[in-house]
Tab-separated table of C-alpha atoms and ligand atoms in Angstrom:
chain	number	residue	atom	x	y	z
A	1	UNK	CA	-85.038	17.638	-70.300
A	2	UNK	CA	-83.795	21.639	-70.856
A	3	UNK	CA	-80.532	21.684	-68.623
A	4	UNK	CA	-82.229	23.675	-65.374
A	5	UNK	CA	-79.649	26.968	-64.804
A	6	UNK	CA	-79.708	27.971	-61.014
A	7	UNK	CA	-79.203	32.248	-61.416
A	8	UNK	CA	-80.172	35.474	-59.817
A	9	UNK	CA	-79.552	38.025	-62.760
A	10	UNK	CA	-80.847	41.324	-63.348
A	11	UNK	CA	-83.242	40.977	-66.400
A	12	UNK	CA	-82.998	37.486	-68.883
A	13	UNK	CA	-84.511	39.616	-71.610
A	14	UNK	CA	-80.917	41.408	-71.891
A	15	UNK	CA	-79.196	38.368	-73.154
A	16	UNK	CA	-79.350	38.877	-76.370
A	17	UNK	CA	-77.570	42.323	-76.617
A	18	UNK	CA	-74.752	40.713	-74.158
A	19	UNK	CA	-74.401	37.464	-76.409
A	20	UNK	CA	-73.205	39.672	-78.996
A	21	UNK	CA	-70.777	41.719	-77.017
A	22	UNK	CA	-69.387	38.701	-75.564
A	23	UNK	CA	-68.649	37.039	-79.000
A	24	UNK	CA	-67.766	40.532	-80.636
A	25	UNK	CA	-64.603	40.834	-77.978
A	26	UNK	CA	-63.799	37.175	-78.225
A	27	UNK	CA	-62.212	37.952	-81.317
A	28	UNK	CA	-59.923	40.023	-79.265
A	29	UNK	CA	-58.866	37.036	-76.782
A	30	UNK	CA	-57.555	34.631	-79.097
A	31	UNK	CA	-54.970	33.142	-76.446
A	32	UNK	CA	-58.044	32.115	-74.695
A	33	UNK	CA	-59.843	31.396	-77.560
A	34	UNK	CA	-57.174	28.559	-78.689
A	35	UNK	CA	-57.232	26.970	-75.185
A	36	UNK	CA	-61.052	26.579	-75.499
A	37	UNK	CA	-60.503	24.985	-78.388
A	38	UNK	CA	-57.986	22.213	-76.788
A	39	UNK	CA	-60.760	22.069	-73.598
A	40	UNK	CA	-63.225	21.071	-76.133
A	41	UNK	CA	-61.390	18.260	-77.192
A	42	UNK	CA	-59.171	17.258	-74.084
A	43	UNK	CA	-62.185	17.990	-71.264
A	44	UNK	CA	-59.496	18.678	-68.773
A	45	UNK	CA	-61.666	19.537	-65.999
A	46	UNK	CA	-64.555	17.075	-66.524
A	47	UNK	CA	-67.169	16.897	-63.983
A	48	UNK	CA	-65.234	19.503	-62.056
A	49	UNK	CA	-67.396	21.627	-59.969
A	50	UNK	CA	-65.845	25.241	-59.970
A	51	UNK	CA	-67.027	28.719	-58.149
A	52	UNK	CA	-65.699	31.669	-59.735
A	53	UNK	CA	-66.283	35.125	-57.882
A	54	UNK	CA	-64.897	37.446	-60.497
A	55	UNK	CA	-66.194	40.639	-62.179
A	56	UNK	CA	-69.504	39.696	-64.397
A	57	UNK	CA	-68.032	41.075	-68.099
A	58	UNK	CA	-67.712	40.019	-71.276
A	59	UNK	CA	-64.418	38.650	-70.669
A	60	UNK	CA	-65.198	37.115	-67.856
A	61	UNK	CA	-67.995	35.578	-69.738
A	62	UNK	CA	-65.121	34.068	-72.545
A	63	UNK	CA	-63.253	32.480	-69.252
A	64	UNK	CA	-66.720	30.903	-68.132
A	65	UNK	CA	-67.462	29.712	-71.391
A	66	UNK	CA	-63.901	28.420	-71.415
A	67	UNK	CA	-64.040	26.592	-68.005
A	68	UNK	CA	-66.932	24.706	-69.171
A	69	UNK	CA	-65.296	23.698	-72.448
A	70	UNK	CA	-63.149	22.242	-70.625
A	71	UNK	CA	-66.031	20.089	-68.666
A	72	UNK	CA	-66.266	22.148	-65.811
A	73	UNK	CA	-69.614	22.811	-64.163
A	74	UNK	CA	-69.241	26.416	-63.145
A	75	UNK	CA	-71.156	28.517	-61.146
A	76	UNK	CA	-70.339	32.603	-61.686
A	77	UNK	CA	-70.966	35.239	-59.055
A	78	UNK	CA	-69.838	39.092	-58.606
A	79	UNK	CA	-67.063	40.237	-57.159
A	80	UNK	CA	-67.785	44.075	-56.510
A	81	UNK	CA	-71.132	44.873	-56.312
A	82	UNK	CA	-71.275	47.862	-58.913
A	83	UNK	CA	-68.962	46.027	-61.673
A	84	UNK	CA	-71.602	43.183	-63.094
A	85	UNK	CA	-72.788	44.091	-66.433
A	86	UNK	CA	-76.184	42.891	-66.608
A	87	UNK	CA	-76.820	42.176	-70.040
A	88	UNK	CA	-73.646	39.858	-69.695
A	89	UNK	CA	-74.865	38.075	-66.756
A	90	UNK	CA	-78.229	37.448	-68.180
A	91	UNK	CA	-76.605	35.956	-71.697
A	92	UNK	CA	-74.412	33.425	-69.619
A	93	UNK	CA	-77.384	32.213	-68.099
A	94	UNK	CA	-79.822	32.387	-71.196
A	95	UNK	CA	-77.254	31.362	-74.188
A	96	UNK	CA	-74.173	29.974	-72.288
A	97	UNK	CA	-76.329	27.475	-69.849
A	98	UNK	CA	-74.034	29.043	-66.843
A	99	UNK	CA	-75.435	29.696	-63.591
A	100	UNK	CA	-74.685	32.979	-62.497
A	101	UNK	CA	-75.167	35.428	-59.782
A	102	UNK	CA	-74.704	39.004	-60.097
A	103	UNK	CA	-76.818	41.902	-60.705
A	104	UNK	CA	-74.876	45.466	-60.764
A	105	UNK	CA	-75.710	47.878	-58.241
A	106	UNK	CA	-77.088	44.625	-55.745
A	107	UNK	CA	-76.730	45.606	-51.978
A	108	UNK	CA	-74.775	43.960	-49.712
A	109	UNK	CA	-76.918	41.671	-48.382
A	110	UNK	CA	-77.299	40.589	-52.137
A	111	UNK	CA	-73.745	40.483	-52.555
A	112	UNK	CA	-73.150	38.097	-49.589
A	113	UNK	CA	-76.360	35.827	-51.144
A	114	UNK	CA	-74.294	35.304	-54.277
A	115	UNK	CA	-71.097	34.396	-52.689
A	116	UNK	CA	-73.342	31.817	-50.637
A	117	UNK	CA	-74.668	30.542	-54.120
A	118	UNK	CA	-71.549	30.017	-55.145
A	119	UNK	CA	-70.279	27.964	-51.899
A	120	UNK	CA	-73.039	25.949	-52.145
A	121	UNK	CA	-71.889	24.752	-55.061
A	122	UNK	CA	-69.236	22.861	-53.015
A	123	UNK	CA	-66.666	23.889	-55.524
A	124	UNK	CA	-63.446	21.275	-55.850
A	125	UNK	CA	-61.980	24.689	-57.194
A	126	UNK	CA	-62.272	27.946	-56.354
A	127	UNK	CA	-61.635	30.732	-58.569
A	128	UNK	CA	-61.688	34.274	-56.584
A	129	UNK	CA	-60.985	38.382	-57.710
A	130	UNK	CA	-60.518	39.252	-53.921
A	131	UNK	CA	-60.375	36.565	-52.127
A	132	UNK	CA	-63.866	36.586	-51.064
A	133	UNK	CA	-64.927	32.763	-52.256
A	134	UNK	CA	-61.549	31.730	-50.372
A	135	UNK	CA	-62.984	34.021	-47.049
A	136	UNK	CA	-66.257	32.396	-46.755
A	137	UNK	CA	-65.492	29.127	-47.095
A	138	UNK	CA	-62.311	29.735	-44.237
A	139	UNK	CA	-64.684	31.035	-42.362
A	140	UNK	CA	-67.735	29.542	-42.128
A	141	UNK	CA	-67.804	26.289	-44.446
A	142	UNK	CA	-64.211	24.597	-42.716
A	143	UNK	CA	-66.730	21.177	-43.610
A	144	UNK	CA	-66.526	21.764	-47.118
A	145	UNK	CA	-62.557	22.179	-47.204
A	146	UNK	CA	-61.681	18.259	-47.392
A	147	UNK	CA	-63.896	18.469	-51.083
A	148	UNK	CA	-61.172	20.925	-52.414
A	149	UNK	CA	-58.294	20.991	-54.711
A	150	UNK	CA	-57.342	24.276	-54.982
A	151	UNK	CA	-57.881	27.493	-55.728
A	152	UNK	CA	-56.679	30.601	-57.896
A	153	UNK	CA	-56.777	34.216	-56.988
A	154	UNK	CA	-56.615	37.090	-59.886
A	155	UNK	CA	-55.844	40.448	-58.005
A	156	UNK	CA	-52.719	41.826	-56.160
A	157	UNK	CA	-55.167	42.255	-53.104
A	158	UNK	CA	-56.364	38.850	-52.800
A	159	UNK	CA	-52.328	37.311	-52.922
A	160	UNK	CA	-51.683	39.502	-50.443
A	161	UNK	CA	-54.477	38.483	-47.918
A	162	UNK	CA	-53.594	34.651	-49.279
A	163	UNK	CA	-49.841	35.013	-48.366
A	164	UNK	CA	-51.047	36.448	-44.562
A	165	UNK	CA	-53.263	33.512	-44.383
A	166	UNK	CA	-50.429	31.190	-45.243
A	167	UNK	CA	-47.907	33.100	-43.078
A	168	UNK	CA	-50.009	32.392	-40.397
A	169	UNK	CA	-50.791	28.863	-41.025
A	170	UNK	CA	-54.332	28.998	-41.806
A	171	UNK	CA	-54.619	27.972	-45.288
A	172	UNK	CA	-56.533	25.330	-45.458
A	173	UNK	CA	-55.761	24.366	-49.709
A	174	UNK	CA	-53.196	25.535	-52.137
A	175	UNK	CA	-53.823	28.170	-54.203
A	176	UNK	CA	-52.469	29.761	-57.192
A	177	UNK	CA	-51.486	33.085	-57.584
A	178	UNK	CA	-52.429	34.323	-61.253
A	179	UNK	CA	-51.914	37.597	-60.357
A	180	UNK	CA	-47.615	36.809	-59.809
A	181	UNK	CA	-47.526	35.836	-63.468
A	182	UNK	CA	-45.881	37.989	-65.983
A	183	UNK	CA	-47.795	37.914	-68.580
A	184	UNK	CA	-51.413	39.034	-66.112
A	185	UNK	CA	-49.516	41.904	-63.782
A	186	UNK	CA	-47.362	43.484	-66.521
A	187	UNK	CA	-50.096	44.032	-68.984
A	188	UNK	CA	-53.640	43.303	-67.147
A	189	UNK	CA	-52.150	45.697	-63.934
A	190	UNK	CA	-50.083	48.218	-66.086
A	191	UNK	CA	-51.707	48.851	-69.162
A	192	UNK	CA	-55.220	47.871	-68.489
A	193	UNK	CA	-55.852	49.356	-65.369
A	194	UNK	CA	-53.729	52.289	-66.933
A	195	UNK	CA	-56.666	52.729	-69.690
A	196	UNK	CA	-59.499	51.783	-68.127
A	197	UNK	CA	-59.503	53.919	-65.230
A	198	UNK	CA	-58.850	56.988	-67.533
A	199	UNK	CA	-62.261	55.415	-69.205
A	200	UNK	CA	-64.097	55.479	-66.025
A	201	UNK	CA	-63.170	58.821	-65.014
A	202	UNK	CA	-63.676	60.217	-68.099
A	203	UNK	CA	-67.032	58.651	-68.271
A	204	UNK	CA	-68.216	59.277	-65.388
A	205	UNK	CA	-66.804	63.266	-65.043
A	206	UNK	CA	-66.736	64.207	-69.055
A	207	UNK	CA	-63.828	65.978	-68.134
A	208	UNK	CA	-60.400	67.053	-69.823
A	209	UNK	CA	-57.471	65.759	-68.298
A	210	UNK	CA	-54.815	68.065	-70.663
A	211	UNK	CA	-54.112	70.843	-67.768
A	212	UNK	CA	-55.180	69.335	-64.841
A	213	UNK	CA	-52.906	68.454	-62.063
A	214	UNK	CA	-53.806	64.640	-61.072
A	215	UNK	CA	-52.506	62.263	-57.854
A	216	UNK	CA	-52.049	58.994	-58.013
A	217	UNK	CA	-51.683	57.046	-54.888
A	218	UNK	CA	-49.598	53.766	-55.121
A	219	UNK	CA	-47.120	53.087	-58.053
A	220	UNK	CA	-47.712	48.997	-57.634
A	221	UNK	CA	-48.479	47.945	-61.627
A	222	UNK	CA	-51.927	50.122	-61.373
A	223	UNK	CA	-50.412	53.201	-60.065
A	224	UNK	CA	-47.801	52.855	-62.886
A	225	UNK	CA	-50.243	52.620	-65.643
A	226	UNK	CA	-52.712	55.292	-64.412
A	227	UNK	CA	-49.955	57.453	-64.059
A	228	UNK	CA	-48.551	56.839	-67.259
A	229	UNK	CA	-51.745	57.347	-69.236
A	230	UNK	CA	-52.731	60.543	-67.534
A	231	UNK	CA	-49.631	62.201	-68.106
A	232	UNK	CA	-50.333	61.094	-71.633
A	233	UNK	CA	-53.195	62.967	-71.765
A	234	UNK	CA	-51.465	65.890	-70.591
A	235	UNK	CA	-51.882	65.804	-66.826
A	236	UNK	CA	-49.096	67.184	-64.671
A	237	UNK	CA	-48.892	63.577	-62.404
A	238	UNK	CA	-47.702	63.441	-58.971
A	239	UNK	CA	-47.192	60.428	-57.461
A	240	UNK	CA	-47.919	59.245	-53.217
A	241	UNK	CA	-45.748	55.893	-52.567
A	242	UNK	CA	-44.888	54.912	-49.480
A	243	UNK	CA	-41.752	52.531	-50.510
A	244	UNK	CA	-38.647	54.277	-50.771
A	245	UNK	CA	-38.155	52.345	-53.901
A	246	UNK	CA	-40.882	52.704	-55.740
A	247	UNK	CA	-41.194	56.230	-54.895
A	248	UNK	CA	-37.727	56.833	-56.237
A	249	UNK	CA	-38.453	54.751	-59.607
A	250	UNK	CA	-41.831	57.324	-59.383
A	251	UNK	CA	-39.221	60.521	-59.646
A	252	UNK	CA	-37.046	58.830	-62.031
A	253	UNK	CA	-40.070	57.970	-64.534
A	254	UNK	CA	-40.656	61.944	-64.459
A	255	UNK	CA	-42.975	62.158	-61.810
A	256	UNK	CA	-43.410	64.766	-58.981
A	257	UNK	CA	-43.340	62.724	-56.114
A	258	UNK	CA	-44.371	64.473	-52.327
A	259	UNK	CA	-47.209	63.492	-49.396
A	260	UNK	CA	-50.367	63.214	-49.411
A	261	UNK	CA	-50.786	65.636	-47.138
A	262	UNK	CA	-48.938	68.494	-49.623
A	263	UNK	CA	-50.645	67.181	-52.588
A	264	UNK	CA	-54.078	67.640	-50.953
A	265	UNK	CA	-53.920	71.272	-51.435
A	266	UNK	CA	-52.845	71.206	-54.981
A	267	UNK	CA	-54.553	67.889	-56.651
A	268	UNK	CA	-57.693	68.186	-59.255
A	269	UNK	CA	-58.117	64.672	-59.171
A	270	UNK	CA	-57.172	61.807	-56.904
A	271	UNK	CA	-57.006	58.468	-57.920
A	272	UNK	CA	-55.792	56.145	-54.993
A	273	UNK	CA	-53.979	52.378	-55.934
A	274	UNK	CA	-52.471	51.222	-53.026
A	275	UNK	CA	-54.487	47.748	-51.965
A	276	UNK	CA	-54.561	49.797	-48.517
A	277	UNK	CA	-57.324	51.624	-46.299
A	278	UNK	CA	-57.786	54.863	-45.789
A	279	UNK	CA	-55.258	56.697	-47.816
A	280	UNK	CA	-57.039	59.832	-47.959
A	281	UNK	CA	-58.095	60.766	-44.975
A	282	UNK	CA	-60.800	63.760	-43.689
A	283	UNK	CA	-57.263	65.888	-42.621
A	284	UNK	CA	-56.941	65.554	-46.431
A	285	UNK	CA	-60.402	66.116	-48.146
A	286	UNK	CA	-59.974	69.165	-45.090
A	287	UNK	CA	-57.022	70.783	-47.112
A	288	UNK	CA	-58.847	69.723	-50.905
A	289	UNK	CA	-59.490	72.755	-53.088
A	290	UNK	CA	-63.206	73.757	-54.405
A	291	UNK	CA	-64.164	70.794	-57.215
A	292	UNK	CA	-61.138	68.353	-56.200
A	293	UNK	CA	-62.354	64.602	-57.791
A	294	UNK	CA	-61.734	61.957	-55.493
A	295	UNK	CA	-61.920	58.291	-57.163
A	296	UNK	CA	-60.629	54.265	-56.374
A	297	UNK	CA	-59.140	52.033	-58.618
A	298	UNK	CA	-57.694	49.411	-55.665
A	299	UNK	CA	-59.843	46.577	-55.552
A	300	UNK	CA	-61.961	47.257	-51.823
A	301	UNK	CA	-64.162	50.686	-51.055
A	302	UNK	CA	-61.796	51.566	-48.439
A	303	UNK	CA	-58.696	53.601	-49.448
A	304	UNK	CA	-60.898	56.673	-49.712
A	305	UNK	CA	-62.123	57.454	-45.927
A	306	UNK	CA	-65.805	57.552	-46.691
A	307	UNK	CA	-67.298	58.194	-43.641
A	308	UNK	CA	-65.090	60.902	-42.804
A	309	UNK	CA	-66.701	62.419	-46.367
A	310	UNK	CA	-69.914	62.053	-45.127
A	311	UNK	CA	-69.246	63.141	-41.546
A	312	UNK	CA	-67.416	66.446	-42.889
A	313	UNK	CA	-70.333	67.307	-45.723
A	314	UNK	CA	-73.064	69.471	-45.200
A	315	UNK	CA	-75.263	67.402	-47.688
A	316	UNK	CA	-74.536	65.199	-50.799
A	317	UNK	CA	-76.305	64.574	-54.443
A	318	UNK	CA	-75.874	62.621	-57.221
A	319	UNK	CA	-74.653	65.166	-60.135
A	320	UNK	CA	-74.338	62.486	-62.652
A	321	UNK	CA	-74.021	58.679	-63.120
A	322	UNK	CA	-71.406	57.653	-60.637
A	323	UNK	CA	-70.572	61.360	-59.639
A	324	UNK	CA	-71.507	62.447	-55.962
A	325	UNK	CA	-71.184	66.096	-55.147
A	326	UNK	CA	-70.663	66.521	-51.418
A	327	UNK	CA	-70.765	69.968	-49.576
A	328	UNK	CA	-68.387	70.752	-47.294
A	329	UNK	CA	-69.792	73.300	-44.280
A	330	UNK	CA	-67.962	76.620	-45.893
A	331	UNK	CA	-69.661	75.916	-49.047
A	332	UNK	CA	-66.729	74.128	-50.479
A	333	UNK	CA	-67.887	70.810	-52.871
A	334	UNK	CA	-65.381	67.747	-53.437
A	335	UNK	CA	-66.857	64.888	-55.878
A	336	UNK	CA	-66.400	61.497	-55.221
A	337	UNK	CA	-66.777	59.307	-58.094
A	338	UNK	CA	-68.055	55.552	-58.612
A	339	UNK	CA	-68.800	55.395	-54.520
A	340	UNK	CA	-65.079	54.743	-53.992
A	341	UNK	CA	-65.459	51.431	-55.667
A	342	UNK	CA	-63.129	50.502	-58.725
A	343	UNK	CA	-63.865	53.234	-61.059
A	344	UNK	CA	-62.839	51.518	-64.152
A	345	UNK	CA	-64.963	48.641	-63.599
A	346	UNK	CA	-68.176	50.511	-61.599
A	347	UNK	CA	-67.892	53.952	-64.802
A	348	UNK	CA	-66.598	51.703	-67.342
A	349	UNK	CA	-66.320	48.346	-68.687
A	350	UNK	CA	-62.928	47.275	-66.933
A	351	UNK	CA	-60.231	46.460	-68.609
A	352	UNK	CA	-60.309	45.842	-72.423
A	353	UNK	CA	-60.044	41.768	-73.674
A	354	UNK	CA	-56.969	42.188	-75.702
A	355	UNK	CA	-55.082	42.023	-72.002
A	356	UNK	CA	-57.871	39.909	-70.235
A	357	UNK	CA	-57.036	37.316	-73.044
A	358	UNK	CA	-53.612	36.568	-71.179
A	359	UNK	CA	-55.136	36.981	-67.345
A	360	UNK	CA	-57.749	34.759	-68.802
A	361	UNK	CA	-55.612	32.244	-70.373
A	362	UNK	CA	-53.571	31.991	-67.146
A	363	UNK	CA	-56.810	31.604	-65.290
A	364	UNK	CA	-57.863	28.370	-67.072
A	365	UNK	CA	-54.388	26.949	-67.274
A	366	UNK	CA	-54.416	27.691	-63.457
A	367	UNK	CA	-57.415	25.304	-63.131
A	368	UNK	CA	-56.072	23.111	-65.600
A	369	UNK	CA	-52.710	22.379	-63.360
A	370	UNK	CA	-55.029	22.382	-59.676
A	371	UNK	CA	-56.739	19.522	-61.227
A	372	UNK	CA	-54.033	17.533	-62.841
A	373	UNK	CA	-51.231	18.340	-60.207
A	374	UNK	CA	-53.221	19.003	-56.736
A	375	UNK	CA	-51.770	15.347	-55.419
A	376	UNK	CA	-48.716	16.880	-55.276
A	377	UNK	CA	-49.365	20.571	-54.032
A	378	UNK	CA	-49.474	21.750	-50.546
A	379	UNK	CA	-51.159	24.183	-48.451
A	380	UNK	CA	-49.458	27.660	-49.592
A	381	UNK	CA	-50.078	30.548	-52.557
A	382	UNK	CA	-47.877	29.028	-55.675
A	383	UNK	CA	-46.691	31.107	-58.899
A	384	UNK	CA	-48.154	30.361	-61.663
A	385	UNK	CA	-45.621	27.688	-63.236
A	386	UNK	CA	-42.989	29.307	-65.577
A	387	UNK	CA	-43.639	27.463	-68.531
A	388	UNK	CA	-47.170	28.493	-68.967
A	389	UNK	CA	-46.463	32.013	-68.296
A	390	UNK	CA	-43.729	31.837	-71.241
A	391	UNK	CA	-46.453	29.621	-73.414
A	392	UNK	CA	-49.210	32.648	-72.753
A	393	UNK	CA	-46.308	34.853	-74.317
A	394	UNK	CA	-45.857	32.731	-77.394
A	395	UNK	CA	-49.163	32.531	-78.261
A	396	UNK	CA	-49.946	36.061	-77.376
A	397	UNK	CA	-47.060	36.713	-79.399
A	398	UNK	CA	-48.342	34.943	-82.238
A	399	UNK	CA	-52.242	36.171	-82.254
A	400	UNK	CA	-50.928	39.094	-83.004
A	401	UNK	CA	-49.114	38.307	-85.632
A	402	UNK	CA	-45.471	39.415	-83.974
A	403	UNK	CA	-42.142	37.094	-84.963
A	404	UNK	CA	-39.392	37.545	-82.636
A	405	UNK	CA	-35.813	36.227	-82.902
A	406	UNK	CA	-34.475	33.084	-81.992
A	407	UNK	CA	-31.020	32.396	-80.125
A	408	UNK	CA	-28.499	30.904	-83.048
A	409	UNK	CA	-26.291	27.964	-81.497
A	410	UNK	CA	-23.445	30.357	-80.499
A	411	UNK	CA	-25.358	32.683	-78.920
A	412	UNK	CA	-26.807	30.002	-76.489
A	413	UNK	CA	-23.518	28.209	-75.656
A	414	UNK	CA	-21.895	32.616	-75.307
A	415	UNK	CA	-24.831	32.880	-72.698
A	416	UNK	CA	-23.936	29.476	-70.681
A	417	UNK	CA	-20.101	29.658	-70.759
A	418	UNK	CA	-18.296	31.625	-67.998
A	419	UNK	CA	-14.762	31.695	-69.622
A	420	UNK	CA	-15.690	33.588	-73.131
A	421	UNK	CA	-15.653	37.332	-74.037
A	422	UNK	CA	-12.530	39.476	-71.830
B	501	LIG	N1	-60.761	43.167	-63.877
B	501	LIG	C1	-60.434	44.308	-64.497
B	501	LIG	N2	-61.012	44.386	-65.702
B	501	LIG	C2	-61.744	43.253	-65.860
B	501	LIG	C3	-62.574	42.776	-66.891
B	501	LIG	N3	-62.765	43.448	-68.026
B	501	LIG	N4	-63.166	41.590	-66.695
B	501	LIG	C4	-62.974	40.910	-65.547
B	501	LIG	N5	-62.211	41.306	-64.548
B	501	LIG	C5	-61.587	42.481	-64.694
């Protein structure tokens, strides 16, 4: 009997055109690649059933195929409603024999239907980008709790709503947090958020950066890495941080570094990265000049105030693909881009598989040590454990073709004694 693939995609006749963008960018996640080769042969999470709630992309599609290497049954939904890429969904379900649930652009209504699919999967492991699998289940499935092992979360968002939720003793299953390992944050945070929301604004605006004076709100790993690769292309960068810290390492890395509230009057493009809500406000978009670009690369709609928008403006129009122009009552336009949503992953494609490979690889290896060690984890948010982080390194190391140097004998025993050297 043909295996019968439970899905709610936007159009199966796209599968073919996603089948070969998902095996052209494989060749760029080779970390990943080599642990789907061991899952083939070692079926490390046979007959496990798993719910993933991630962003619908090719890379995303390499982790699924991955995860059911490995003997997983997997069921795939959305986690932002505007970053699915439909030609990938429809090529997991058509050529890959993965259920999935996404369709970019899907309301919320829809959105909220494909988390459900994926619950009633009864997953023994739950793989979110936000939390939102985690959420649902908390909240309104506390029956299906006793079937799980574990979880993992991918995004700085969802570890922070996961460390509340343990704080205040309400975690109901341990989970781990792939974001806290090196080898995802450092490259996946920094340098692909860095690139990829350049590629979404640019996409989405057709605009030259060289000249322009650009804010970026948050210097987390994101805020870092957007604000690296604008200056690159020749913005002058200023920098909103609200931790002393941060904000200092912000002026040190060459950044101007002021409020919001001074930066409102002067910014040609805002790009907020904070995790929080509401970091422009209306007395902002009030002091914005004529043509200011407003954009999200956080993972929720909500650090851009978009009701105030809409309660300040006059009247609002789509000027091109994920560009709204709204007009303020003096005549005065500001353009919000991607509907505050992440604008790499709603303009463009996300970020690019040569750093999904190692989020990715820490991903399956997450699922890998949920099912082999879960008798002996609790109910908090764990780090991913060192050794695998340092084996994603290796191997990334490696795929690229990159030796490094090895500690001789005296070196090691100069960098354990206390007594050599003055
Ligand atoms: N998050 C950011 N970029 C991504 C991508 N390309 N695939 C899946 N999740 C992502």
């Amino acid at each position: 009997m043909p295996e019968v693939v439970t899905h709610d995609v936007k159009d199966l006749d796209l599968a073919d055109k996603g089948k070969l963008k998902i095996e052209l960018i494989d060749k760029r996640m080779k970390v990943l690649a080599s642990i789907r080769e061991r899952f083939e042969k070692e079926r490390p999470l046979e007959g496990i059933r798993l719910s993933a709630c991630l962003h619908v992309t090719t890379e995303t599609a390499n982790l699924a195929r991955t995860l059911k290497a490995g003997g997983a049954d997997v069921v795939l939904c959305a986690s932002n409603p505007l970053s699915t890429q439909d030609d990938v969904a429809a090529a997991l379900v058509k050529h890959y024999g993965i259920s999935t649930f996404a369709i970019k652009g899907e309301d919320n209504d829809t959105y909220y239907r494909h988390i459900t699919a994926a619950v009633d999967h009864h997953p023994q492991v739950t793989m979110d980008d936000g939390a939102d699998v985690i959420g649902v289940l908390h909240a309104e499935r506390q029956d299906q709790i006793p079937e799980i092992l574990g979880g993992t979360e991918e995004t700085t968002t969802g570890v922070i709503r996961l460390n509340s939720m343990a704080a205040d003793g309400v975690l109901k299953f341990p989970v781990v947090a792939v974001n806290e390992a090196n080898t995802k944050h450092l490259f996946d945070n920094r340098y692909g958020t860095g690139q990829s929301t350049i590629d979404g604004i640019i996409r989405a605006t057709n605009m030259l950066l060289a000249g322009l004076d650009v804010v970026v709100a948050g210097y987390g790993w994101c805020g870092r890495g957007v604000a690296m690769r604008a200056a690159g292309m020749g913005a002058r960068v200023t920098v909103i941080e609200v931790d002393p810290l941060r904000a200092l390492e912000a002026v040190m890395d060459g950044y101007q570094v002021t409020t919001m509230a001074r930066a409102a009057g002067y910014g040609d493009l805002f790009v907020t990265a904070t995790g929080d809500k509401h970091v422009i406000r209306s007395e902002h978009m009030e002091a914005m000049k004529d043509g200011a670009i407003i954009c999200n690369t956080g993972h929720f709609n909500v650090e851009i105030d978009i009701p105030a928008l809409q309660k300040m403006s006059t009247s609002h129009r789509t000027v091109r693909d994920f560009m709204e122009e709204y007009t303020l009552p003096e005549g005065r336009v500001l353009f919000l881009l991607a509907e505050g949503r992440l604008v790499n992953l709603a303009a463009a494609e996300g970020h690019p598989a040569q750093v999904m490979d190692m989020s990715f690889a820490n991903q399956a290896l997450a699922a890998e040590f949920i099912v082999t060690h879960h008798r002996e984890l609790v109910n908090r948010v764990y780090s991913v454990p060192k050794d695998i982080d340092e084996q994603i390194a290796e191997l990334k190391l490696q795929t690229m073709g990159i030796e490094i140097d090895k500690l001789t004998p005296e070196q090691e025993k100069y960098l354990a004694s206390w007594n050599e050297g003055t």
